[in-house]
Coordinates of C-alpha atoms and ligand atoms in Angstrom, one line a residue:
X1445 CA 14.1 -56.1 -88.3
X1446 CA 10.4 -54.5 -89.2
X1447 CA 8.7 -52.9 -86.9
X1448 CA 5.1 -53.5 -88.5
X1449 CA 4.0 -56.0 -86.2
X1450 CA 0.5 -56.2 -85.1
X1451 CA 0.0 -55.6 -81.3
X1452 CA -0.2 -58.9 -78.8
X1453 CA -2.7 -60.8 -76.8
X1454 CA -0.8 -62.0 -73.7
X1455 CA -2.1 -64.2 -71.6
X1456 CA -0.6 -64.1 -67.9
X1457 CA -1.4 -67.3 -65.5
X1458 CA -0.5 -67.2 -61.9
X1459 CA -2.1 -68.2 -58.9
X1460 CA -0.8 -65.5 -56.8
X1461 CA -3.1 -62.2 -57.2
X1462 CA -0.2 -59.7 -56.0
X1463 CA 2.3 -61.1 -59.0
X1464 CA -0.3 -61.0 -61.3
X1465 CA -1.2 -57.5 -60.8
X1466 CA 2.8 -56.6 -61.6
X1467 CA 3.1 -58.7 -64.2
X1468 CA 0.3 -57.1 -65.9
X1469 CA 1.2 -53.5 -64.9
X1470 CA 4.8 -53.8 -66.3
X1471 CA 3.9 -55.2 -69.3
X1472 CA 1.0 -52.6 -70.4
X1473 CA 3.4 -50.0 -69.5
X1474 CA 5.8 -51.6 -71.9
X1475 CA 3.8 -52.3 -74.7
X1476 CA 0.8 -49.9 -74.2
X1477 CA -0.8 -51.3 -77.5
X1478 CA -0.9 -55.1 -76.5
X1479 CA -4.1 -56.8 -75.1
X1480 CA -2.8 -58.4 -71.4
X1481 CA -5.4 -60.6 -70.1
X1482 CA -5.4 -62.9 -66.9
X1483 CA -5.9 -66.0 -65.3
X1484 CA -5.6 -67.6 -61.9
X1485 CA -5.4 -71.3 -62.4
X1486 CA -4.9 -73.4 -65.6
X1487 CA -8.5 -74.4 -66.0
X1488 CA -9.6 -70.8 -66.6
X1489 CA -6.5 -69.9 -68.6
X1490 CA -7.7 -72.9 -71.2
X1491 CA -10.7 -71.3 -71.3
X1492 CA -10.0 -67.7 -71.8
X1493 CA -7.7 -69.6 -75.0
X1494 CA -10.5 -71.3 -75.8
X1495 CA -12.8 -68.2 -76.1
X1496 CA -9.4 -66.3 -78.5
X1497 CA -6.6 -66.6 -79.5
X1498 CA -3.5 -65.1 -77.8
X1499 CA 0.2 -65.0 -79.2
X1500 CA 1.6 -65.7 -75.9
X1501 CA 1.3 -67.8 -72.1
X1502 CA 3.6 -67.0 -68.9
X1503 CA 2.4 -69.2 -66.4
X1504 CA 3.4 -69.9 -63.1
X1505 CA 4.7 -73.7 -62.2
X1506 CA 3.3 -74.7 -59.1
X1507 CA -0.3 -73.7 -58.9
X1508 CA -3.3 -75.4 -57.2
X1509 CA -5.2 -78.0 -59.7
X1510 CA -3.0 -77.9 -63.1
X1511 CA 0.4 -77.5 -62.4
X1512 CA 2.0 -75.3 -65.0
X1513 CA 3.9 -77.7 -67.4
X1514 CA 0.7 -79.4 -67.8
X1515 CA -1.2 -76.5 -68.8
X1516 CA 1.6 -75.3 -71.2
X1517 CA 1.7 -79.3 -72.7
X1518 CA -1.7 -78.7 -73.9
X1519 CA -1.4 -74.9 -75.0
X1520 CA 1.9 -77.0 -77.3
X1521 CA -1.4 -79.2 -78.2
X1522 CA -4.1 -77.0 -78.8
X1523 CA -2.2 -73.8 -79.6
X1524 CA 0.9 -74.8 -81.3
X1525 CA 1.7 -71.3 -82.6
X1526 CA 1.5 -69.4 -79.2
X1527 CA 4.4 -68.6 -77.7
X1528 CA 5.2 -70.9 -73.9
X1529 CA 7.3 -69.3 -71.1
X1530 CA 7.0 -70.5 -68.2
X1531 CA 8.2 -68.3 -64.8
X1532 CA 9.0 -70.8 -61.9
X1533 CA 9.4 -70.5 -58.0
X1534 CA 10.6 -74.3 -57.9
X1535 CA 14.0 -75.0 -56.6
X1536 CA 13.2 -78.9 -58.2
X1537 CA 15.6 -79.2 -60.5
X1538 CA 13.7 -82.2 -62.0
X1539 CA 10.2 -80.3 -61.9
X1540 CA 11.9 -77.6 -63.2
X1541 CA 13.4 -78.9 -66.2
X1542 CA 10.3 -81.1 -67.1
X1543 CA 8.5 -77.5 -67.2
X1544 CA 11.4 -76.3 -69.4
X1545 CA 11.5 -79.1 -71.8
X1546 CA 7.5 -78.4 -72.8
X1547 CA 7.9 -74.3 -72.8
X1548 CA 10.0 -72.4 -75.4
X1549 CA 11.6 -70.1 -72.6
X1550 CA 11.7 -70.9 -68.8
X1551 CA 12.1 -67.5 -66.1
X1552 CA 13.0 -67.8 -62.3
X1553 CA 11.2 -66.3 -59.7
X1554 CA 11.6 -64.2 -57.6
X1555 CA 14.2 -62.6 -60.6
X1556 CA 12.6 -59.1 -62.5
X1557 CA 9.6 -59.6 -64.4
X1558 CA 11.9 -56.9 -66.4
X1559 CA 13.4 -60.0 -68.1
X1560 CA 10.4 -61.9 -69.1
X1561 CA 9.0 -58.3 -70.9
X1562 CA 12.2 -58.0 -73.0
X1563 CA 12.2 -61.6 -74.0
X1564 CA 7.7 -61.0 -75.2
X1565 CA 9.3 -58.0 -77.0
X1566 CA 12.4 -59.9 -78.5
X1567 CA 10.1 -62.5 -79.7
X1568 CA 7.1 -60.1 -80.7
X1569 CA 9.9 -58.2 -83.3
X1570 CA 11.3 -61.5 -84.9
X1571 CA 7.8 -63.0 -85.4
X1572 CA 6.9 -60.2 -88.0
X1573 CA 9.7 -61.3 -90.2
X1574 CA 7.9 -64.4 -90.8
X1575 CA 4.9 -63.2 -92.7
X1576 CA 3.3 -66.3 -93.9
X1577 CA 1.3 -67.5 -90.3
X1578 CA 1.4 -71.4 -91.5
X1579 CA 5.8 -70.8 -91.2
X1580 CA 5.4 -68.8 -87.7
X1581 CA 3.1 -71.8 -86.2
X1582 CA 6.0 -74.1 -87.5
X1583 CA 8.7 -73.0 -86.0
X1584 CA 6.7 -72.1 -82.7
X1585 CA 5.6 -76.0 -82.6
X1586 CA 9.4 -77.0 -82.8
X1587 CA 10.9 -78.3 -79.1
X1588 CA 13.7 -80.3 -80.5
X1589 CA 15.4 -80.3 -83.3
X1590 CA 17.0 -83.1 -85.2
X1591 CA 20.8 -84.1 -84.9
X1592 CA 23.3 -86.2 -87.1
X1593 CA 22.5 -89.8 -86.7
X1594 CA 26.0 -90.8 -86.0
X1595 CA 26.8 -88.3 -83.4
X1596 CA 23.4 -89.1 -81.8
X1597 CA 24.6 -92.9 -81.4
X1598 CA 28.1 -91.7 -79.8
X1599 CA 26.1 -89.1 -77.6
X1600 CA 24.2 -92.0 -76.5
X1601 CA 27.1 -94.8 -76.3
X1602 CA 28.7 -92.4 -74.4
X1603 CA 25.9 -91.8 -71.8
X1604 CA 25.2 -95.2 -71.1
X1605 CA 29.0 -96.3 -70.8
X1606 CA 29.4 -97.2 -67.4
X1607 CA 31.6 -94.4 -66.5
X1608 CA 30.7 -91.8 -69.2
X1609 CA 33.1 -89.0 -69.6
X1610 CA 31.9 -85.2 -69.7
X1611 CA 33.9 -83.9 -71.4
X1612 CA 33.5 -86.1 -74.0
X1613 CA 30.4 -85.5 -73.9
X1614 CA 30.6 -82.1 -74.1
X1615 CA 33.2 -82.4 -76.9
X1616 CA 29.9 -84.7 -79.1
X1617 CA 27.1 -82.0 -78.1
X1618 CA 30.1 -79.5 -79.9
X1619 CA 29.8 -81.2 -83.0
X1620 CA 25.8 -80.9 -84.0
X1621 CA 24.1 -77.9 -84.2
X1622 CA 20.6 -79.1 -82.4
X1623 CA 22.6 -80.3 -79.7
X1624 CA 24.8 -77.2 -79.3
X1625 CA 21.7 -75.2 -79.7
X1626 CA 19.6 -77.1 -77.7
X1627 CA 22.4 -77.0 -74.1
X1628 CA 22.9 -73.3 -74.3
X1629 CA 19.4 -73.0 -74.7
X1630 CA 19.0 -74.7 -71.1
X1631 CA 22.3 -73.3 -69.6
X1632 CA 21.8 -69.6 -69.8
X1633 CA 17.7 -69.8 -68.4
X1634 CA 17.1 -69.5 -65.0
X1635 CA 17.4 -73.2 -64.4
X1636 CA 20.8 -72.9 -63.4
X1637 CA 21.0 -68.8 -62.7
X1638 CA 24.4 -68.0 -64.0
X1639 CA 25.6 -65.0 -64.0
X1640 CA 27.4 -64.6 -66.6
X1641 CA 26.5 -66.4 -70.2
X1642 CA 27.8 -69.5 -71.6
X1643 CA 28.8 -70.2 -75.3
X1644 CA 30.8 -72.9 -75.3
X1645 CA 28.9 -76.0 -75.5
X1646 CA 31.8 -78.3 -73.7
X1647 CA 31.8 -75.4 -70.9
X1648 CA 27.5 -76.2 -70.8
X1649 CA 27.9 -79.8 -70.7
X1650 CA 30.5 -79.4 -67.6
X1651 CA 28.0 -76.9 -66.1
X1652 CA 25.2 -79.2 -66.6
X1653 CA 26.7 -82.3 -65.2
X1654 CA 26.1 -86.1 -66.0
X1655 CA 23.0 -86.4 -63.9
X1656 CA 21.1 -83.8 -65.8
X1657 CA 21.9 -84.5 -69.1
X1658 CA 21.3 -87.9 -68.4
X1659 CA 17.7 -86.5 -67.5
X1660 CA 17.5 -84.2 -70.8
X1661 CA 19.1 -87.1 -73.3
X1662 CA 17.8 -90.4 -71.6
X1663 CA 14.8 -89.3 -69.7
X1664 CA 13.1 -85.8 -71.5
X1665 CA 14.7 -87.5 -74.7
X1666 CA 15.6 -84.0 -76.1
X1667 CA 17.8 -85.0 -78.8
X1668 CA 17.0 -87.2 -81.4
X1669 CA 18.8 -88.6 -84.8
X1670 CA 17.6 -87.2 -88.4
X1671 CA 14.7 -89.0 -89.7
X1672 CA 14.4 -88.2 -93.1
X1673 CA 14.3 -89.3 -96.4
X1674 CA 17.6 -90.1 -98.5
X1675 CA 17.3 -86.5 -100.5
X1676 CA 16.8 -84.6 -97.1
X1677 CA 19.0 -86.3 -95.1
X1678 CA 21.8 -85.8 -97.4
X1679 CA 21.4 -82.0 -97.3
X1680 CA 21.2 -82.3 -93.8
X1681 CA 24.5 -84.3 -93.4
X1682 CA 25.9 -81.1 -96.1
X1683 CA 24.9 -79.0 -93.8
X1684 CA 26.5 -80.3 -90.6
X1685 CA 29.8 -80.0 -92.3
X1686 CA 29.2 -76.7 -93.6
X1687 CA 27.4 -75.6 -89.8
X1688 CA 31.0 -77.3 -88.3
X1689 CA 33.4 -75.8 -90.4
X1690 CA 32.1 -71.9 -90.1
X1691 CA 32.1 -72.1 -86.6
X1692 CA 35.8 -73.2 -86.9
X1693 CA 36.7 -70.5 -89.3
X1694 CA 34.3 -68.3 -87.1
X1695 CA 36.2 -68.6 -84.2
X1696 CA 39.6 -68.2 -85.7
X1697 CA 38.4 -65.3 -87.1
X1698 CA 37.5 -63.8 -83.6
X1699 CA 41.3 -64.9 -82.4
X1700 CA 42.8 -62.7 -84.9
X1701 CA 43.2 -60.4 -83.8
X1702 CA 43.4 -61.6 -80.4
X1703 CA 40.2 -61.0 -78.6
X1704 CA 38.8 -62.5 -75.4
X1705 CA 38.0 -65.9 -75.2
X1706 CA 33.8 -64.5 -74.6
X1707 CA 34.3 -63.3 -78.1
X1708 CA 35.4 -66.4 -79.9
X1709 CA 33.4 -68.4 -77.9
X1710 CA 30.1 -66.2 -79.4
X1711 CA 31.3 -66.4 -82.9
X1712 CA 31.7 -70.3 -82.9
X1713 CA 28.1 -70.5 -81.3
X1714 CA 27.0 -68.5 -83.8
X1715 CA 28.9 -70.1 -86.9
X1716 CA 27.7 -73.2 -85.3
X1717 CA 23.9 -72.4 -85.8
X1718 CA 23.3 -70.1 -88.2
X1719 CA 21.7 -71.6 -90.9
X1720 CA 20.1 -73.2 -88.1
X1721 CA 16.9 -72.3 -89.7
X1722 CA 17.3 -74.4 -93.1
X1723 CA 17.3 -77.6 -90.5
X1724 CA 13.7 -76.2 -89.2
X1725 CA 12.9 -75.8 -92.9
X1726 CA 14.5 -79.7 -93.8
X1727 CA 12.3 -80.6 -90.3
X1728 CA 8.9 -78.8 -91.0
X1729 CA 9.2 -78.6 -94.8
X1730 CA 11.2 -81.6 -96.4
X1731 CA 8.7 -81.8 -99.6
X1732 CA 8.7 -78.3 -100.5
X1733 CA 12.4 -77.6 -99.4
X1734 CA 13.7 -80.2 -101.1
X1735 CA 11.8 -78.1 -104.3
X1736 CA 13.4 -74.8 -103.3
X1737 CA 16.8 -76.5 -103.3
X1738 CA 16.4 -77.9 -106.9
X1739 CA 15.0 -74.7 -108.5
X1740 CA 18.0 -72.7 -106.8
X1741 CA 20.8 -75.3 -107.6
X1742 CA 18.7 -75.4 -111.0
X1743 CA 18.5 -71.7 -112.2
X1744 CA 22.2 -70.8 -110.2
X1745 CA 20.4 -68.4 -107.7
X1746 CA 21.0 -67.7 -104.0
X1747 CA 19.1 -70.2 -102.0
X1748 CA 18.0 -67.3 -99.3
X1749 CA 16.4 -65.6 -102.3
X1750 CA 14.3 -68.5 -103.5
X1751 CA 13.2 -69.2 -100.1
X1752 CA 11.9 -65.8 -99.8
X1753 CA 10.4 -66.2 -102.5
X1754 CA 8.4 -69.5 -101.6
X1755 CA 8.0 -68.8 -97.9
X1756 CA 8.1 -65.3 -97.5
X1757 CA 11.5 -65.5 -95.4
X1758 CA 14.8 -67.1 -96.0
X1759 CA 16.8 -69.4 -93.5
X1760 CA 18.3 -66.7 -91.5
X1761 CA 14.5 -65.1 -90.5
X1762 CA 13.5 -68.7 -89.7
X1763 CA 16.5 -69.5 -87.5
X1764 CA 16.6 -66.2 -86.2
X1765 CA 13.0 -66.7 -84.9
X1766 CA 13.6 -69.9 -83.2
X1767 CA 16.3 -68.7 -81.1
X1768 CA 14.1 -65.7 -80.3
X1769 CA 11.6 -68.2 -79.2
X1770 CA 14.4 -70.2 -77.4
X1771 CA 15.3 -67.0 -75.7
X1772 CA 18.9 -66.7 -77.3
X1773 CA 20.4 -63.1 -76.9
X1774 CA 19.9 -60.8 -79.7
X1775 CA 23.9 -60.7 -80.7
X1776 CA 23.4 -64.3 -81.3
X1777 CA 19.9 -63.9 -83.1
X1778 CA 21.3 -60.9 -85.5
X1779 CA 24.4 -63.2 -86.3
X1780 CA 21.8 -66.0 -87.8
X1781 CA 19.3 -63.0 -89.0
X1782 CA 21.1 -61.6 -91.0
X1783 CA 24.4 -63.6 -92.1
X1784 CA 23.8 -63.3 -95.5
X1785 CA 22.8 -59.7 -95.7
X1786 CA 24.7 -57.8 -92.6
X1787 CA 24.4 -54.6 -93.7
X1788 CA 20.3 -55.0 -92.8
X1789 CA 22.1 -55.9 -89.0
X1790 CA 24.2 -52.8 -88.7
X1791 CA 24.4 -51.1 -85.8
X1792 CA 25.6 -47.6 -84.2
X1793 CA 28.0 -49.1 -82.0
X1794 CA 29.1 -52.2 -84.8
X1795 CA 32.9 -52.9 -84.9
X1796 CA 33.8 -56.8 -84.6
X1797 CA 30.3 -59.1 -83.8
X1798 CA 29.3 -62.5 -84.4
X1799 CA 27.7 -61.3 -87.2
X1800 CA 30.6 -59.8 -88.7
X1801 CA 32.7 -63.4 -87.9
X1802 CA 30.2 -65.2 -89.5
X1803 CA 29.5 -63.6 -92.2
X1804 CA 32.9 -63.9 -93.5
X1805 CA 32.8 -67.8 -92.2
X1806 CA 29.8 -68.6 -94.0
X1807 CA 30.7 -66.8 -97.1
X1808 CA 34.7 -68.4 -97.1
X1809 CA 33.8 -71.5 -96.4
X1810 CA 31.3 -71.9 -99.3
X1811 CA 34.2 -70.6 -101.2
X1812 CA 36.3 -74.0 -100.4
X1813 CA 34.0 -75.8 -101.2
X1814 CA 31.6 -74.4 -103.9
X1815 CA 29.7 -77.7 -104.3
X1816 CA 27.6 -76.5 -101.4
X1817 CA 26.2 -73.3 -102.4
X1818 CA 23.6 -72.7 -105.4
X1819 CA 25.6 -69.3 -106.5
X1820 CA 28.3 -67.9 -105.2
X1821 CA 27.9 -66.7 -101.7
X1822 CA 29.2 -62.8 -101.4
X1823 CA 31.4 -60.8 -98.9
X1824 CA 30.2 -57.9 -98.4
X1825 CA 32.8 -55.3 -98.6
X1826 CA 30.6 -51.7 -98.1
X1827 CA 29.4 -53.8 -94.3
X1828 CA 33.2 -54.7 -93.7
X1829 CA 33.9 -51.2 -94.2
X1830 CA 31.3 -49.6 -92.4
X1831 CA 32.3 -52.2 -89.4
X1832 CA 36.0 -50.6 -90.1
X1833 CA 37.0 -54.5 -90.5
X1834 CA 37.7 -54.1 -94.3
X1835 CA 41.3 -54.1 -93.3
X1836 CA 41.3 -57.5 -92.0
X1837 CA 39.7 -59.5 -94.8
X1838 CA 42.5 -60.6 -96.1
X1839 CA 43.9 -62.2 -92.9
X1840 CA 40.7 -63.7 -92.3
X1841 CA 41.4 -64.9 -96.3
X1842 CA 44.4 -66.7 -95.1
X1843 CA 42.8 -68.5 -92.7
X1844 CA 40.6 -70.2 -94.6
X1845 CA 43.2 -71.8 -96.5
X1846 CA 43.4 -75.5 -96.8
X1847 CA 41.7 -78.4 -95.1
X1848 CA 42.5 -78.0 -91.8
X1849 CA 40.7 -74.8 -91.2
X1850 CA 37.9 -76.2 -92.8
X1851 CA 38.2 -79.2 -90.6
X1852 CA 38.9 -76.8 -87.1
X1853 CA 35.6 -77.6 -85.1
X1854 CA 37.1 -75.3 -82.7
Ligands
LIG812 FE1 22.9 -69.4 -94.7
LIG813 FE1 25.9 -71.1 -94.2

């Protein structure tokens, strides 16, 4: 995305001197330009917030006086817009995933500090593609984003049935894109050290297990059902079809032809949220979203246009961005970046990505049902081409044909 953003002011909070010291080295070597500032306990790191502002906090969790996830609750208070990590030694699960659910990213210790630099950096290059300051605090300030009503009341049927099933619940947390976001979110951190990624939300709900979602849906309450007005939640209700159906055609798309399950499984996560960032918008925004809706569906233009237009970034920035924050990998984030203009996302080494699947998904599925879209939502051929997927178009064409691939939740 741009590279003009401004350098950072990090803020590093640990009570141990030695990890401090490393912390700080690796970073200014990384990012020579950035301010890297210091603090051993939470009282002093409020202050040295207090005296300026920084764009990020990596604090420790256990520490003498303030424990961590207390400090970083009233950073979320004080300082919505700055960016939470939090970089735990715990082995409590339960202290552990309380420090998770009020930080945007949570790192393990003793793992590289390697890590927590790429995911500052990661963050540090979406943020600049959100010029307006008022959107960046926003989406910084989001923890939980809102589901479908009705799935949220089977979700929680379901968890307090006296012998819930998991994989039912996994199969409900498949269906809504905050929930689906949300679990993968928590299932590739460090809380659970996997080693290789998930991106199938059933898979994350069976790695997860009863008891802790039980502690992130009944206890940390991390899901919660659309509250809206009638206007919004409409749109949002459009939009989970729409988010359900892409991943579906997403995923078929990645099956043919056949690929490894990895792959499909990416390209339904990824049909699944990318216009993740018009919920944010419906969430932060309904007012002036609602506005930007009826002057697109008014005037017959791309809806990504007039929200760049009004905002200063369209849904795919803004989604992209919170997954940054949420410490999604960057295939994922370019998918949702940059599904409606791919050829911005090309790479050297492109051939068949998420990005590629759902670009095609979105664009085919708007196709079937052209009540949903403003204008007419391109394919574009030049990207295919370049991608040397031009070839497959019309297979993917096929695919989309009739209900039951629009149905196909994968
Ligand atoms: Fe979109
Ligand atoms: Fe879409």
């Amino acid at each position: 995305m741009t590279d003009d953003a401004r350098p950072w002011r990090v803020l590093l909070v640990d009570d141990d001197p030695m990890v401090l010291r490393l912390m700080a080295r690796l970073l200014r070597k990384a990012q020579p330009s950035w301010t890297v500032e210091t603090a051993e306990r939470g009282a002093q790191a409020l202050e040295a917030m207090g005296r300026m502002p920084f764009d990020a906090v990596v604090s420790d969790l256990d520490m003498p006086g303030m424990r961590g996830s207390t400090l970083l609750e009233v950073v979320a208070e004080r300082h919505p817009g700055t960016l939470r990590l939090i970089h735990s030694g715990s082995v409590q699960l339960e202290h552990n995933l309380e420090a998770a659910a009020v930080s945007h990213q949570f790192h393990g210790k003793p793992a590289a500090p390697q890590g927590l630099v790429a995911a500052l950096e990661r963050v540090h290059r979406l943020r600049s593609t959100l010029r307006d300051p008022r959107l960046q605090a926003l989406v910084a300030r989001i923890d939980r984003l809102p589901s479908i009503p009705q799935v949220y009341e089977r979700l929680l049927a379901e968890m307090r049935a006296p012998e819930p099933s998991l994989r039912n619940v996994g199969r409900i947390i498949a269906e809504d894109v905050a929930m689906t976001a949300k679990v993968l979110q928590l299932v590739n951190s460090a809380l659970f050290g996997l080693r290789s990624r998930v991106a199938d939300p059933v898979q994350a709900a069976a790695v997860l297990g009863l008891n802790t979602l039980r502690t992130l849906v009944l206890g940390l309450e991390l899901f919660s059902g659309f509250r809206g007005d009638d206007v919004a939640r409409r749109h949002v209700e459009r939009l989970w079809h729409h988010s359900t159906a892409a991943a579906g055609l997403a995923r078929r798309i990645a099956s043919t032809p056949r690929r490894e399950r990895a792959v499909a499984d990416e390209a339904f996560l990824a049909g699944m949220v990318h216009d993740v960032g018009k919920l944010v918008l419906w969430s932060a925004l309904p007012t002036e979203y609602a506005e930007v809706h009826e002057a697109a569906f008014g005037d017959r233009r791309l809806l990504h246009d007039v929200e760049q237009e009004c905002f200063g970034a369209h849904h795919g920035q803004v989604g992209a961005y919170l997954l940054a924050l949420w410490g999604f990998e960057t295939p994922t984030i370019d998918a949702v970046g940059w599904h409606h203009r791919p050829e911005a996302g090309i790479t050297a080494d492109d051939g068949f990505t998420p990005l590629a699947a759902v670009h095609v998904a979105d664009a085919l599925v708007h196709r079937h049902d052209p009540g949903s879209c403003s204008a007419e939502v391109p394919i574009d051929a030049g990207y295919l081409a370049h991608a040397g997927l031009d070839g497959q178009l019309p297979v993917w064409e096929s695919l989309s044909q009739g209900e039951d691939a629009l149905r196909e939740t994968g």
